[in-house]
Coordinates of C-alpha atoms (C1' of nucleotides) in Angstrom, one line a residue:
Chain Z
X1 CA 132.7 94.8 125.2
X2 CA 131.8 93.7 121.4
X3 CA 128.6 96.7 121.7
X4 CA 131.2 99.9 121.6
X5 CA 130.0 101.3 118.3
X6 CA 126.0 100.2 118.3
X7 CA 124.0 102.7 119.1
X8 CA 120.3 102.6 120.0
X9 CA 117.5 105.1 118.4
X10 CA 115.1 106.1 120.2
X11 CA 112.0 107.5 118.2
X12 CA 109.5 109.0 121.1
X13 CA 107.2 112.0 120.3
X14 CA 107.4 112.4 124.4
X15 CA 110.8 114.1 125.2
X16 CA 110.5 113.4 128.9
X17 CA 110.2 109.1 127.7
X18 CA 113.3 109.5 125.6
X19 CA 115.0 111.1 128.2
X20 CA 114.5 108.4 130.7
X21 CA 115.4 105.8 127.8
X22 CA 118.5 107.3 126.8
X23 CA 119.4 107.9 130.3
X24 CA 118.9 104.1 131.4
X25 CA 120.7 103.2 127.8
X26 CA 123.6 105.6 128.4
X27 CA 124.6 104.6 132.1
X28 CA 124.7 100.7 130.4
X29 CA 127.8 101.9 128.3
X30 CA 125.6 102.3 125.0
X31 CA 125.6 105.4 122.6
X32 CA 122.1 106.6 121.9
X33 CA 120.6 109.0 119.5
X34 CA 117.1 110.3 120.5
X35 CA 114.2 111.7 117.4
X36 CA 111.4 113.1 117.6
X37 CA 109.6 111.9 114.8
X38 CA 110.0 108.8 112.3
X39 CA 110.9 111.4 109.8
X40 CA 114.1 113.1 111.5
X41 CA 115.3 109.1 111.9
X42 CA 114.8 108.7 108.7
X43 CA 116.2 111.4 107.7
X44 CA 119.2 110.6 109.3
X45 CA 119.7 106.8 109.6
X46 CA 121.9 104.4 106.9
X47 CA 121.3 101.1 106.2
X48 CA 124.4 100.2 107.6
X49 CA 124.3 101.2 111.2
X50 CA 124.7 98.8 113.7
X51 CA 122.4 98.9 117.3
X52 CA 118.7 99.1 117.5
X53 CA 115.8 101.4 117.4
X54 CA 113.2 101.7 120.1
X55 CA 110.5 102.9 118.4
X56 CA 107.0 104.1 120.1
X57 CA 103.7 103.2 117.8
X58 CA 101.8 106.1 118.5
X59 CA 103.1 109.0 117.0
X60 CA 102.1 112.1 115.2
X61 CA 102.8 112.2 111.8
X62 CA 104.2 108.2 110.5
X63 CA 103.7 106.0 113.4
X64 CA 105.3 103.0 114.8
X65 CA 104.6 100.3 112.6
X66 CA 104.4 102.8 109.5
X67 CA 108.2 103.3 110.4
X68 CA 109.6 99.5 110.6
X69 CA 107.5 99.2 107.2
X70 CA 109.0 101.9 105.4
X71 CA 112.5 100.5 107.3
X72 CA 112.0 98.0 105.7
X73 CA 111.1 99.1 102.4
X74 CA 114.2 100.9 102.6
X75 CA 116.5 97.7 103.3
X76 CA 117.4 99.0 106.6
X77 CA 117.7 95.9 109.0
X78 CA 118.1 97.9 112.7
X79 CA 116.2 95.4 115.0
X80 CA 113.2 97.3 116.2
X81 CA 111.8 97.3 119.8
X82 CA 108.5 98.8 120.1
X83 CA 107.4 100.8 123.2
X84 CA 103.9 101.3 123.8
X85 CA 101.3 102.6 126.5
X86 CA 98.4 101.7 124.2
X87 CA 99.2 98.8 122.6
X88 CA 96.9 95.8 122.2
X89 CA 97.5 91.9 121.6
X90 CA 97.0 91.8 117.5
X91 CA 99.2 95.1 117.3
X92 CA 101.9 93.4 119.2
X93 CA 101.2 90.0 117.5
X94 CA 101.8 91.7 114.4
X95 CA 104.3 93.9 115.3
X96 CA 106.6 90.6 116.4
X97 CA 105.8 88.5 113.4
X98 CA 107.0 91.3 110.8
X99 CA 110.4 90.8 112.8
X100 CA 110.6 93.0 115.5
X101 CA 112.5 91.6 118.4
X102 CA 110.5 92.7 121.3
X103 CA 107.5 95.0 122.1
X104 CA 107.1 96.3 125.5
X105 CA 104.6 98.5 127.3
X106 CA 105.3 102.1 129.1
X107 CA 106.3 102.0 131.9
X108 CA 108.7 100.2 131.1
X109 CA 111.4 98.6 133.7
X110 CA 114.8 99.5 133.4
X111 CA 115.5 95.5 133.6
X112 CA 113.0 94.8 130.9
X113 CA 114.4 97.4 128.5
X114 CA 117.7 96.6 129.1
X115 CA 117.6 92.9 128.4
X116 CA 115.8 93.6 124.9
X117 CA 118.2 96.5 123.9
X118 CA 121.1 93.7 124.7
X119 CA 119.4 91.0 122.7
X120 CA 118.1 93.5 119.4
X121 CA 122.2 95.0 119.7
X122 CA 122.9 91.1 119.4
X123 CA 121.1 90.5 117.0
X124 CA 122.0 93.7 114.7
X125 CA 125.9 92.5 114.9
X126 CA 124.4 88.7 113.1
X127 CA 122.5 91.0 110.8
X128 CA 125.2 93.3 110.0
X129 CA 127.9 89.8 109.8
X130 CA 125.4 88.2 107.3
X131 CA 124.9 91.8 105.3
X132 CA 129.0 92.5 105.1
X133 CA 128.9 88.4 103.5
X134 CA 126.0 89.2 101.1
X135 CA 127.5 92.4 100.4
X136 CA 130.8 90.9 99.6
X137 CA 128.9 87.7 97.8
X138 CA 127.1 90.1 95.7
X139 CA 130.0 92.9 94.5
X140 CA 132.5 89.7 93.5
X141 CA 129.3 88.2 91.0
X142 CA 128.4 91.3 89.4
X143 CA 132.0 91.2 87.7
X144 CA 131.1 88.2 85.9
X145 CA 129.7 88.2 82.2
X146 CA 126.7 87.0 81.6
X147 CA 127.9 84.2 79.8
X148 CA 130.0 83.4 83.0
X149 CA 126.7 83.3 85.1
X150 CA 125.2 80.8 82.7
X151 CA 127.7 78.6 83.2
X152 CA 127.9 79.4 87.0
X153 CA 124.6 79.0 87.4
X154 CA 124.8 75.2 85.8
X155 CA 127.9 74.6 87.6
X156 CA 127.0 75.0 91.5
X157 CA 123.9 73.0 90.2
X158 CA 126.1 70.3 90.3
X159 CA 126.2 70.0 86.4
X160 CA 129.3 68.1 84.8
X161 CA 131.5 70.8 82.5
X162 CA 130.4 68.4 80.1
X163 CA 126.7 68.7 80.5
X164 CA 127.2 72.5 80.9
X165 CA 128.6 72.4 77.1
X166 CA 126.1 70.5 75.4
X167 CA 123.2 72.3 77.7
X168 CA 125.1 75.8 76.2
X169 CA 125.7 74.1 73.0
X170 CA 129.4 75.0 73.3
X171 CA 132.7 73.3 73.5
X172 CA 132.8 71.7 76.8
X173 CA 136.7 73.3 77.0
X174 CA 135.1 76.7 76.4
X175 CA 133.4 75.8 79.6
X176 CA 136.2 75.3 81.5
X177 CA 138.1 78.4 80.4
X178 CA 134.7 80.2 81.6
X179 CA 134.7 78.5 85.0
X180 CA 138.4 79.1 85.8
X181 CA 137.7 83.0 85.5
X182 CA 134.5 82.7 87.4
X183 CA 137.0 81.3 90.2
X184 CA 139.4 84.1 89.6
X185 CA 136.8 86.7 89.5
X186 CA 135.2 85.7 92.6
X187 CA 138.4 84.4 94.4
X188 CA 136.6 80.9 95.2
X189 CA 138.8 78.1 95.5
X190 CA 136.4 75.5 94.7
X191 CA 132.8 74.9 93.6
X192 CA 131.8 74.3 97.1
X193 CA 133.0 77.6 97.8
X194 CA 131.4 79.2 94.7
X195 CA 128.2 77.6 95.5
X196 CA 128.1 79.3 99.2
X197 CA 129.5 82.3 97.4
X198 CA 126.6 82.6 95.3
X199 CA 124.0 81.4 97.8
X200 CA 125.1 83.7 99.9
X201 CA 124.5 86.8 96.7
X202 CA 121.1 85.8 96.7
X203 CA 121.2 84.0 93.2
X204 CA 119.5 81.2 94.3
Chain Y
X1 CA 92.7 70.9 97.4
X2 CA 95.7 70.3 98.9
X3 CA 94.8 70.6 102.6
X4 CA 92.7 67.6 102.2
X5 CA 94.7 65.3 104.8
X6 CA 95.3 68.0 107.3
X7 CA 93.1 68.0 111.1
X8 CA 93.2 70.9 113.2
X9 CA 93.5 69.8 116.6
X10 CA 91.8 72.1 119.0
X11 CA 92.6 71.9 122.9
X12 CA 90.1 73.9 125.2
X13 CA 88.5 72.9 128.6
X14 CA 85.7 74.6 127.0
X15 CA 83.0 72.4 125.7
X16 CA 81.2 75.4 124.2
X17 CA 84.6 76.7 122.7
X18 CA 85.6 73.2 121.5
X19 CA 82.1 72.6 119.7
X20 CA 82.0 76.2 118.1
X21 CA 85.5 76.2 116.7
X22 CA 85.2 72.6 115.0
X23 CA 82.3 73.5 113.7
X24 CA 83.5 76.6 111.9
X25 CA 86.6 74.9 110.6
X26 CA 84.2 72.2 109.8
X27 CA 82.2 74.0 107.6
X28 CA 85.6 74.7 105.4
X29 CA 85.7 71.3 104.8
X30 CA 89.1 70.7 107.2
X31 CA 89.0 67.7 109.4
X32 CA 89.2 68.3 113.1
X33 CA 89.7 66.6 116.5
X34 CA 88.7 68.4 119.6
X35 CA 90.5 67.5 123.3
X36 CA 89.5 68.5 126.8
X37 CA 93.2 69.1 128.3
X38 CA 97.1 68.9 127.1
X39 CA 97.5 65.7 128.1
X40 CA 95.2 64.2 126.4
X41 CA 96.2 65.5 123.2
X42 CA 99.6 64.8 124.2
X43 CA 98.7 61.4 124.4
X44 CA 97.1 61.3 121.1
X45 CA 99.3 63.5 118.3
X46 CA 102.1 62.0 116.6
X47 CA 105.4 63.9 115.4
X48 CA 104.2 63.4 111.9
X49 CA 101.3 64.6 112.0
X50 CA 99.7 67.4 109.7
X51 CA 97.6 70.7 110.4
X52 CA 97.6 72.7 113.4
X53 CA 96.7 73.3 116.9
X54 CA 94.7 75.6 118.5
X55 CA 95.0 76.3 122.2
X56 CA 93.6 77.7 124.9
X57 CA 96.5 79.4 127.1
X58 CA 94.1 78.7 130.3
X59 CA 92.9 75.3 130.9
X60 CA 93.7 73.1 134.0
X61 CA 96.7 71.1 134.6
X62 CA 99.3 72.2 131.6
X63 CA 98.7 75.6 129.8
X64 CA 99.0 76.3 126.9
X65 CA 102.3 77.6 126.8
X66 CA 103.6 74.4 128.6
X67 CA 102.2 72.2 126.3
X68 CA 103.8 74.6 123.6
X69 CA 106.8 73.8 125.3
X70 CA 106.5 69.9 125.4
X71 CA 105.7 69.7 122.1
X72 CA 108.7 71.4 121.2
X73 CA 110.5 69.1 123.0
X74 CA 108.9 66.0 121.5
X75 CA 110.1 67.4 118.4
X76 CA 106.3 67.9 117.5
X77 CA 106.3 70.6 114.5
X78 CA 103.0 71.3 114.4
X79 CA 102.0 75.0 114.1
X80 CA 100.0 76.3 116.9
X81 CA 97.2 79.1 117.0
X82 CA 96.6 80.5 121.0
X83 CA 93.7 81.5 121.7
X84 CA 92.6 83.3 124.8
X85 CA 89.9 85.3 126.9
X86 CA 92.4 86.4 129.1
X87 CA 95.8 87.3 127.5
X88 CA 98.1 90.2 127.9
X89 CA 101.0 91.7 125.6
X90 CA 104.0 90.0 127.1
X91 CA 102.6 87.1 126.9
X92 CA 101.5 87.4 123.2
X93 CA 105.2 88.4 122.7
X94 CA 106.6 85.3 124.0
X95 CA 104.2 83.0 122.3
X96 CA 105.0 84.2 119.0
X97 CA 108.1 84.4 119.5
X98 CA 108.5 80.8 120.6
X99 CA 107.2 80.4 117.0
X100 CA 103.5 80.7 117.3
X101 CA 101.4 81.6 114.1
X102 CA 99.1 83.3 115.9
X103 CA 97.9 84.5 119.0
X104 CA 93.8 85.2 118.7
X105 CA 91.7 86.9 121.3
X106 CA 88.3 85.7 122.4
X107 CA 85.9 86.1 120.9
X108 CA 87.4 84.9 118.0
X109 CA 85.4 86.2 114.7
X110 CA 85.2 83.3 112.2
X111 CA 87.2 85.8 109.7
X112 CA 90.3 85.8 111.8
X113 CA 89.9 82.1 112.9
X114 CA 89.9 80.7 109.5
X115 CA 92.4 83.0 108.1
X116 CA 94.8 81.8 110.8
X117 CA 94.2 78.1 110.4
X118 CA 94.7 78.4 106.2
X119 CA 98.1 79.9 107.2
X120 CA 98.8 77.4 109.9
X121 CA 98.2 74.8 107.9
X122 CA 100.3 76.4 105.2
X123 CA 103.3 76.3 107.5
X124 CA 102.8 72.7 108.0
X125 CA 103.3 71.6 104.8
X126 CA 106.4 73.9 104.4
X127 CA 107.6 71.8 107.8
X128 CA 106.2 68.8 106.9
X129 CA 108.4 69.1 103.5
X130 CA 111.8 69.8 105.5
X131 CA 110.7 66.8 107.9
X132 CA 110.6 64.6 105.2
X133 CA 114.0 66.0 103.4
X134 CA 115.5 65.9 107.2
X135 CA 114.4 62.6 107.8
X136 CA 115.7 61.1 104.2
X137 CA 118.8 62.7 104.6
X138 CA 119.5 61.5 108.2
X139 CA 118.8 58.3 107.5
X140 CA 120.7 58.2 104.6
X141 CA 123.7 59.5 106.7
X142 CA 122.9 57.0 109.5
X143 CA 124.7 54.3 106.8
X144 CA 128.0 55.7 106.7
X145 CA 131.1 54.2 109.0
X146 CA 132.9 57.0 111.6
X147 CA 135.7 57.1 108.7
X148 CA 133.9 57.7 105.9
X149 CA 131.5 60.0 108.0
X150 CA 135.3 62.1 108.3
X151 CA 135.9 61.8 104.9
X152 CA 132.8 63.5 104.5
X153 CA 132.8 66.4 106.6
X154 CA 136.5 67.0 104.5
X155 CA 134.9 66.7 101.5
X156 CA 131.7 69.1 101.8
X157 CA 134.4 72.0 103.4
X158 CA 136.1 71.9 99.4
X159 CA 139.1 70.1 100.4
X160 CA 140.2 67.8 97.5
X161 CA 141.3 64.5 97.6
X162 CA 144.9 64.7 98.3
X163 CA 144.5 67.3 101.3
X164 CA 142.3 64.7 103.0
X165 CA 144.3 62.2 102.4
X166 CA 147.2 64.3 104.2
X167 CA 144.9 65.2 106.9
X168 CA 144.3 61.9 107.8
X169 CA 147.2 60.6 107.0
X170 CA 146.2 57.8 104.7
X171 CA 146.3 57.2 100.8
X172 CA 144.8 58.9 98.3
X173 CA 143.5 56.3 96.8
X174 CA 141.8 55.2 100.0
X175 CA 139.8 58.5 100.6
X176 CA 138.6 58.2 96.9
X177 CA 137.1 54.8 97.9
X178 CA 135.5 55.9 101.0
X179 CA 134.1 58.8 98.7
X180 CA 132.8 56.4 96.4
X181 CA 131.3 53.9 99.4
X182 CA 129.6 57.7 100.6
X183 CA 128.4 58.7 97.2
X184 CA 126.4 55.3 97.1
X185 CA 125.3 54.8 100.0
X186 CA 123.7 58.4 100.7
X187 CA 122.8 58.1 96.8
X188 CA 124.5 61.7 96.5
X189 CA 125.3 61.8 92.9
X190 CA 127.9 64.8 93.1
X191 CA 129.8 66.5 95.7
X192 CA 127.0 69.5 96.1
X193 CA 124.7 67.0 96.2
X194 CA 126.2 65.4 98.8
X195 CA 126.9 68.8 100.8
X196 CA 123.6 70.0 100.3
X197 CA 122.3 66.4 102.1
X198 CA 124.5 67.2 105.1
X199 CA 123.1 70.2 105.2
X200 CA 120.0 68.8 105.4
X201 CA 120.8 66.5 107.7
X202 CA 122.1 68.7 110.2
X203 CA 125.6 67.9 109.4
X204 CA 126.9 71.5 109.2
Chain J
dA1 C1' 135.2 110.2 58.5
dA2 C1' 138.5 106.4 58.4
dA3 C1' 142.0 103.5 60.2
dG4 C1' 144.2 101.7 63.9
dT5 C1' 144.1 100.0 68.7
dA6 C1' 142.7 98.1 72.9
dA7 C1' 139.4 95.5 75.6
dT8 C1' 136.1 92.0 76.0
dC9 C1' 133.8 87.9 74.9
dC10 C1' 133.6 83.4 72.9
dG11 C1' 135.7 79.6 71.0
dC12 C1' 139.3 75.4 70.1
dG13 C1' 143.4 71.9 70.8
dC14 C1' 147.0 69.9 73.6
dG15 C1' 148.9 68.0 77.6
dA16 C1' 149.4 67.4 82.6
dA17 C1' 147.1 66.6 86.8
dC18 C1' 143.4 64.8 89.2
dA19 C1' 139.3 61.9 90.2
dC20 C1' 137.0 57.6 90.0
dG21 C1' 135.6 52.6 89.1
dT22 C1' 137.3 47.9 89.4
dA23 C1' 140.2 44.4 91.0
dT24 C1' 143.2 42.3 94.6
dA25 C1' 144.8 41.8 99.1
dG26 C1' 146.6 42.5 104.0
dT27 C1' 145.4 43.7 109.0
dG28 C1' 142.8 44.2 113.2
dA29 C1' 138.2 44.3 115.9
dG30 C1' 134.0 42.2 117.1
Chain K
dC1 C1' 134.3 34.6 109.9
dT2 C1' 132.8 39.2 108.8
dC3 C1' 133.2 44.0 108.6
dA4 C1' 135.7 48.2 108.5
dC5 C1' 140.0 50.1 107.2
dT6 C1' 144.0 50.3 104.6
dA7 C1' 146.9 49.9 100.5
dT8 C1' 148.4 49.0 95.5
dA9 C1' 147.8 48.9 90.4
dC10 C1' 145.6 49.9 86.1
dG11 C1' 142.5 52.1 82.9
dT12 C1' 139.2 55.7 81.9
dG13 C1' 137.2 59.9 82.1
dT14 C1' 137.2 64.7 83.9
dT15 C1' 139.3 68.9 85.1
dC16 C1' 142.2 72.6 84.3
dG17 C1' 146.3 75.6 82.9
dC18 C1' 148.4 77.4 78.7
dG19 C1' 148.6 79.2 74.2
dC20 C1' 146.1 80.9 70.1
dG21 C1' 142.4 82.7 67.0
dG22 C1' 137.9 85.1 65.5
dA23 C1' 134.2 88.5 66.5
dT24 C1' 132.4 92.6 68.5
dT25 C1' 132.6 97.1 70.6
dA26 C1' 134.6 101.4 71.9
dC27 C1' 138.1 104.6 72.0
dT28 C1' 142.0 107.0 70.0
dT29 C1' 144.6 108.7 66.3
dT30 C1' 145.2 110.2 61.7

DNA sequence: AAAGTAATCCGCGCGAACACGTATAGTGAG
DNA sequence: CTCACTATACGTGTTCGCGCGGATTACTTT
């Protein structure tokens, strides 16, 4: 199975819930680590895990939604489930629309939590693809000059060398020379390929 | 201001709720059209149409989250606001995640209502916008024979000229004209140009 | 401190390869 | 017959690899 190294966190104040939750978790074949508190996760989580975190709202100390905020002040994309027994409909409402995948309510069914842990696990392994891309995208642009981004930045515009030069007010051969590092910097073979490169680095 | 051509089309079996929402969003100087049931505001919406809805999850014959449903099949973009006196959390969850913008409670305070409506409406421009590139794109695409329509897809991936030629084993000078019929016939006036309307177009 | 040295960036010219517009024309399907 | 597809030929413009030079900065050597 393609979930053998996600892991799901489980931030519960209530050691007997994230006992039951690991337990369910655990006989599906999944790894789970269990906190106390949003501060022990986030003490101990990296941005790069892979899995999901099953996070309740009501907490002492940070809660719930204090947590995916400050997760996601801190670049870390874990999918977030939210568990609840007091939850109402704007909490969840908001809850869902700053991106967590699923908020459910204690007690929850084994069925229920199962499913969402499956679908937030999906979902981390897209996130993680698309962060390993940007990742890549971004550490292949920084070695560019600045000069070089100019012209980049013209060039996956869809600007003609030609027009690149006169908008730089340098010799449209100068250009060239430029672009053919870019493409050896960054290992594109083509503009097309530069253009995805650097959409995919955030730069535009 | 720029919602000037926008309605909000409320849906409630309600009279009382029908009458006291348009006249709040009335009194912000947004049009609106009120309907007793789904089906008649089936019947009456277009797919171009600009605003939002905002329905009542309870109402006889289709709910609200059917006629969420059917517009989303009818390829109806319009943003929708539920609204309920009798919601729960799961329920809430799957709305907005089906895309809702909101999911208000009743009684609604005139706050929250109008709040959600300026964001709703928001959203439709932003769809309307990518509508309208979609829509100018496909049609543009709609021109193009099933060869050059191949030459195309080559083209976009970065493959040059001579490779496409190979690929479909035919001249190179032949898949430069069919580049040339693409380029003015979608109006593309460079190669990321014309990638960039496939995109659009749902080409990729 | 001064001189040499290496690295980096920016620039130019030449020539080969490639792309593209135009013109001309043959073949097969509807 | 028309339209789509294919092909050929010529001319022009663009792209790109290669070699070379000037300027700046930083690091090492003397």
């Amino acid at each position: 199975m393609s979930n053998a190294d996600a892991t799901v966190f489980i931030i519960d104040d209530d050691p007997a819930i994230r006992d039951s939750l690991a337990l369910m978790i655990a006989q599906e074949n999944i790894s789970v680590m269990t906190f106390e508190n949003a501060e022990a996760f986030l003490d101990a989580c990296q941005p790069e895990c892979l899995g999901c975190a099953i996070i309740d709202i009501r907490m002492p100390g940070m809660d719930g939604m204090q947590l995916q905020e400050e997760l996601s002040k801190r670049n870390i994309l874990l999918p977030i489930i939210f568990l609840t027994g007091h939850g109402d409909i704007p909490m969840s409402v908001r809850a869902i629309k700053a991106g967590a995948v699923d908020f459910l309510t204690k007690p929850v069914t084994r069925e229920k939590l199962i499913s969402a842990v499956r679908s937030a696990i999906c979902e981390s392994e897209k996130i993680t693809t698309e962060s390993i891309h940007h990742h890549d995208a971004t550490s292949r642009l920084a070695a560019l000059t600045d000069r070089e981004r100019d012209v980049m930045m013209l060039a996956i515009q869809g600007y003609p060398n030609k027009e690149i030069a006169r908008h730089l007010e340098i010799s449209h051969r100068t250009v060239e020379i430029h672009k053919s590092k870019i493409m050896h910097k960054t290992g594109a073979i083509n503009l097309l390929d530069l253009a995805r490169l650097a959409h995919e680095g955030g730069l535009i």
